[in-house]
C-alpha positions as YAML, in Angstrom:
chain: A
units: angstrom
residues:
- id: 1
  name: MET
  ca: [62.06, 12.20, -46.53]
- id: 2
  name: PRO
  ca: [58.73, 10.65, -47.54]
- id: 3
  name: ASP
  ca: [55.45, 12.40, -46.69]
- id: 4
  name: LEU
  ca: [54.07, 10.03, -44.09]
- id: 5
  name: THR
  ca: [50.80, 11.93, -43.63]
- id: 6
  name: HIS
  ca: [49.28, 11.72, -47.12]
- id: 7
  name: GLY
  ca: [48.96, 9.42, -50.08]
- id: 8
  name: ASP
  ca: [50.84, 6.23, -50.74]
- id: 9
  name: ASP
  ca: [53.44, 6.79, -48.00]
- id: 10
  name: ALA
  ca: [50.77, 7.24, -45.34]
- id: 11
  name: ALA
  ca: [48.98, 4.14, -46.59]
- id: 12
  name: ALA
  ca: [52.23, 2.17, -46.45]
- id: 13
  name: VAL
  ca: [52.91, 3.32, -42.88]
- id: 14
  name: ASN
  ca: [49.37, 2.34, -41.88]
- id: 15
  name: SER
  ca: [49.72, -1.05, -43.54]
- id: 16
  name: LEU
  ca: [53.11, -1.65, -41.87]
- id: 17
  name: ARG
  ca: [51.74, -0.70, -38.44]
- id: 18
  name: SER
  ca: [48.75, -2.96, -38.85]
- id: 19
  name: ALA
  ca: [50.80, -5.93, -40.08]
- id: 20
  name: VAL
  ca: [53.42, -5.59, -37.34]
- id: 21
  name: MET
  ca: [50.73, -5.40, -34.65]
- id: 22
  name: ARG
  ca: [48.83, -8.44, -35.97]
- id: 23
  name: LEU
  ca: [52.00, -10.50, -36.33]
- id: 24
  name: SER
  ca: [53.16, -9.44, -32.87]
- id: 25
  name: ARG
  ca: [49.86, -10.56, -31.33]
- id: 26
  name: ARG
  ca: [50.08, -13.90, -33.09]
- id: 27
  name: LEU
  ca: [53.66, -14.42, -31.91]
- id: 28
  name: LYS
  ca: [52.70, -13.55, -28.33]
- id: 29
  name: HIS
  ca: [50.28, -16.49, -28.39]
- id: 30
  name: GLN
  ca: [53.18, -18.85, -29.16]
- id: 31
  name: ARG
  ca: [54.33, -18.91, -25.52]
- id: 32
  name: VAL
  ca: [55.82, -21.87, -23.70]
- id: 33
  name: ASP
  ca: [55.04, -20.57, -20.21]
- id: 34
  name: GLU
  ca: [51.59, -19.05, -19.83]
- id: 35
  name: SER
  ca: [52.46, -17.84, -16.32]
- id: 36
  name: LEU
  ca: [54.85, -15.22, -17.73]
- id: 37
  name: SER
  ca: [53.54, -11.94, -19.07]
- id: 38
  name: PRO
  ca: [54.77, -10.61, -22.41]
- id: 39
  name: THR
  ca: [56.69, -7.95, -20.45]
- id: 40
  name: GLU
  ca: [58.42, -10.58, -18.32]
- id: 41
  name: MET
  ca: [59.35, -12.51, -21.47]
- id: 42
  name: SER
  ca: [60.69, -9.32, -23.02]
- id: 43
  name: VAL
  ca: [62.88, -8.63, -19.97]
- id: 44
  name: LEU
  ca: [64.28, -12.16, -20.14]
- id: 45
  name: GLY
  ca: [64.96, -11.68, -23.84]
- id: 46
  name: THR
  ca: [66.77, -8.42, -23.14]
- id: 47
  name: LEU
  ca: [68.89, -10.14, -20.50]
- id: 48
  name: SER
  ca: [69.63, -12.92, -22.95]
- id: 49
  name: ASN
  ca: [70.95, -10.33, -25.41]
- id: 50
  name: CYS
  ca: [72.92, -8.16, -22.98]
- id: 51
  name: GLY
  ca: [73.96, -10.76, -20.38]
- id: 52
  name: SER
  ca: [73.21, -8.71, -17.28]
- id: 53
  name: ALA
  ca: [71.96, -5.25, -16.38]
- id: 54
  name: THR
  ca: [70.88, -3.15, -13.45]
- id: 55
  name: PRO
  ca: [67.13, -2.73, -12.94]
- id: 56
  name: GLY
  ca: [67.51, 0.89, -14.10]
- id: 57
  name: GLU
  ca: [69.21, -0.18, -17.32]
- id: 58
  name: LEU
  ca: [66.49, -2.76, -17.92]
- id: 59
  name: ALA
  ca: [63.79, -0.13, -17.34]
- id: 60
  name: ARG
  ca: [65.37, 2.10, -20.01]
- id: 61
  name: LYS
  ca: [65.76, -0.77, -22.49]
- id: 62
  name: GLU
  ca: [62.18, -1.93, -21.92]
- id: 63
  name: HIS
  ca: [60.71, 1.60, -21.88]
- id: 64
  name: VAL
  ca: [59.09, 1.20, -18.45]
- id: 65
  name: GLN
  ca: [59.38, 3.17, -15.22]
- id: 66
  name: PRO
  ca: [62.04, 1.99, -12.73]
- id: 67
  name: PRO
  ca: [59.48, 1.05, -10.03]
- id: 68
  name: SER
  ca: [57.69, -1.15, -12.58]
- id: 69
  name: MET
  ca: [60.96, -2.86, -13.48]
- id: 70
  name: THR
  ca: [61.71, -3.44, -9.79]
- id: 71
  name: ARG
  ca: [58.39, -5.31, -9.51]
- id: 72
  name: ILE
  ca: [59.03, -7.29, -12.70]
- id: 73
  name: VAL
  ca: [62.50, -8.31, -11.53]
- id: 74
  name: ALA
  ca: [61.09, -9.38, -8.15]
- id: 75
  name: LEU
  ca: [58.49, -11.57, -9.89]
- id: 76
  name: LEU
  ca: [61.12, -13.13, -12.14]
- id: 77
  name: GLU
  ca: [63.41, -13.74, -9.17]
- id: 78
  name: ALA
  ca: [60.56, -15.43, -7.25]
- id: 79
  name: LYS
  ca: [60.02, -17.71, -10.27]
- id: 80
  name: GLY
  ca: [63.72, -18.64, -10.31]
- id: 81
  name: LEU
  ca: [64.35, -17.01, -13.68]
- id: 82
  name: VAL
  ca: [66.76, -14.25, -12.62]
- id: 83
  name: ARG
  ca: [69.33, -13.65, -9.90]
- id: 84
  name: LEU
  ca: [70.17, -10.36, -8.24]
- id: 85
  name: GLU
  ca: [73.85, -9.96, -7.48]
- id: 86
  name: PRO
  ca: [75.89, -7.07, -6.08]
- id: 87
  name: HIS
  ca: [77.11, -4.62, -8.71]
- id: 88
  name: PRO
  ca: [80.88, -5.12, -9.14]
- id: 89
  name: GLU
  ca: [81.64, -1.38, -8.98]
- id: 90
  name: ASP
  ca: [78.74, 0.13, -7.03]
- id: 91
  name: ARG
  ca: [77.62, -1.89, -4.02]
- id: 92
  name: ARG
  ca: [74.47, 0.24, -3.73]
- id: 93
  name: GLN
  ca: [73.18, -1.30, -6.95]
- id: 94
  name: LYS
  ca: [72.24, -4.82, -7.98]
- id: 95
  name: VAL
  ca: [72.86, -6.57, -11.27]
- id: 96
  name: VAL
  ca: [70.16, -8.79, -12.76]
- id: 97
  name: THR
  ca: [71.26, -11.96, -14.55]
- id: 98
  name: ARG
  ca: [69.17, -14.74, -16.03]
- id: 99
  name: THR
  ca: [69.33, -18.27, -14.67]
- id: 100
  name: GLU
  ca: [69.87, -21.47, -16.64]
- id: 101
  name: GLN
  ca: [66.16, -22.18, -16.18]
- id: 102
  name: ALA
  ca: [65.38, -18.88, -17.93]
- id: 103
  name: GLU
  ca: [67.80, -19.59, -20.77]
- id: 104
  name: THR
  ca: [66.28, -23.05, -21.33]
- id: 105
  name: MET
  ca: [62.78, -21.57, -21.37]
- id: 106
  name: LEU
  ca: [63.84, -18.76, -23.74]
- id: 107
  name: GLU
  ca: [65.43, -21.24, -26.14]
- id: 108
  name: GLU
  ca: [62.25, -23.33, -26.16]
- id: 109
  name: SER
  ca: [60.21, -20.17, -26.75]
- id: 110
  name: ARG
  ca: [62.47, -19.12, -29.63]
- id: 111
  name: ARG
  ca: [62.14, -22.55, -31.22]
- id: 112
  name: LYS
  ca: [58.34, -22.44, -30.93]
- id: 113
  name: ARG
  ca: [58.07, -18.92, -32.35]
- id: 114
  name: ASN
  ca: [60.58, -19.61, -35.11]
- id: 115
  name: ALA
  ca: [58.62, -22.74, -36.09]
- id: 116
  name: PHE
  ca: [55.43, -20.66, -36.18]
- id: 117
  name: LEU
  ca: [57.08, -18.05, -38.43]
- id: 118
  name: ALA
  ca: [58.60, -20.78, -40.62]
- id: 119
  name: ARG
  ca: [55.10, -22.19, -41.21]
- id: 120
  name: LEU
  ca: [53.89, -18.73, -42.25]
- id: 121
  name: VAL
  ca: [56.90, -18.07, -44.49]
- id: 122
  name: ASP
  ca: [56.43, -21.47, -46.11]
- id: 123
  name: GLY
  ca: [53.25, -20.05, -47.65]
- id: 124
  name: LEU
  ca: [55.14, -17.28, -49.46]
- id: 125
  name: ASP
  ca: [56.44, -17.50, -52.98]
- id: 126
  name: GLU
  ca: [60.18, -17.04, -53.63]
- id: 127
  name: ASP
  ca: [59.85, -13.37, -54.56]
- id: 128
  name: GLU
  ca: [57.86, -12.57, -51.40]
- id: 129
  name: TRP
  ca: [60.37, -14.46, -49.25]
- id: 130
  name: ALA
  ca: [63.28, -12.58, -50.87]
- id: 131
  name: LYS
  ca: [61.59, -9.24, -50.14]
- id: 132
  name: LEU
  ca: [60.94, -10.26, -46.55]
- id: 133
  name: ARG
  ca: [64.58, -11.33, -46.09]
- id: 134
  name: GLU
  ca: [65.70, -7.93, -47.40]
- id: 135
  name: ALA
  ca: [63.25, -6.10, -45.12]
- id: 136
  name: ALA
  ca: [64.30, -7.97, -41.95]
- id: 137
  name: PRO
  ca: [67.34, -5.76, -41.15]
- id: 138
  name: VAL
  ca: [65.25, -2.61, -41.68]
- id: 139
  name: LEU
  ca: [62.54, -3.91, -39.34]
- id: 140
  name: GLU
  ca: [65.24, -4.80, -36.80]
- id: 141
  name: LYS
  ca: [66.58, -1.24, -37.04]
- id: 142
  name: LEU
  ca: [63.09, 0.20, -36.49]
- id: 143
  name: ALA
  ca: [62.61, -2.02, -33.45]
- id: 144
  name: HIS
  ca: [65.71, -0.52, -31.82]
- id: 145
  name: LEU
  ca: [65.14, 3.19, -32.57]
...
């Protein structure tokens, strides 16, 4: 296990944190719908990946409190981006699913953000691009820990 508090390892962790935060901020500005918050976009992205979920499941996946997720889901429903349906096994619960409108908007957002990243990557040399390709699965793993 590397020593993440001193020396080169600590500097690498600091550099990684800083780069991820800056890149994340730049990607957040590549939105197709300015009326949606980054949290709302994240919830729609989660639903796109998992298909459907209860508000409680979404709260856990998004690392927010259940009452906050209830408010987010209500906002998304009012905007026509999600539907609440009865849970198939527990009628006391609801299941949140995205609408076609949400999927269309998410696809447009992905295209815009991918194009932005492609422009950045285009400025890398082949060795840098190869290193970034190799690092992508590790970054993905970190994002889901």
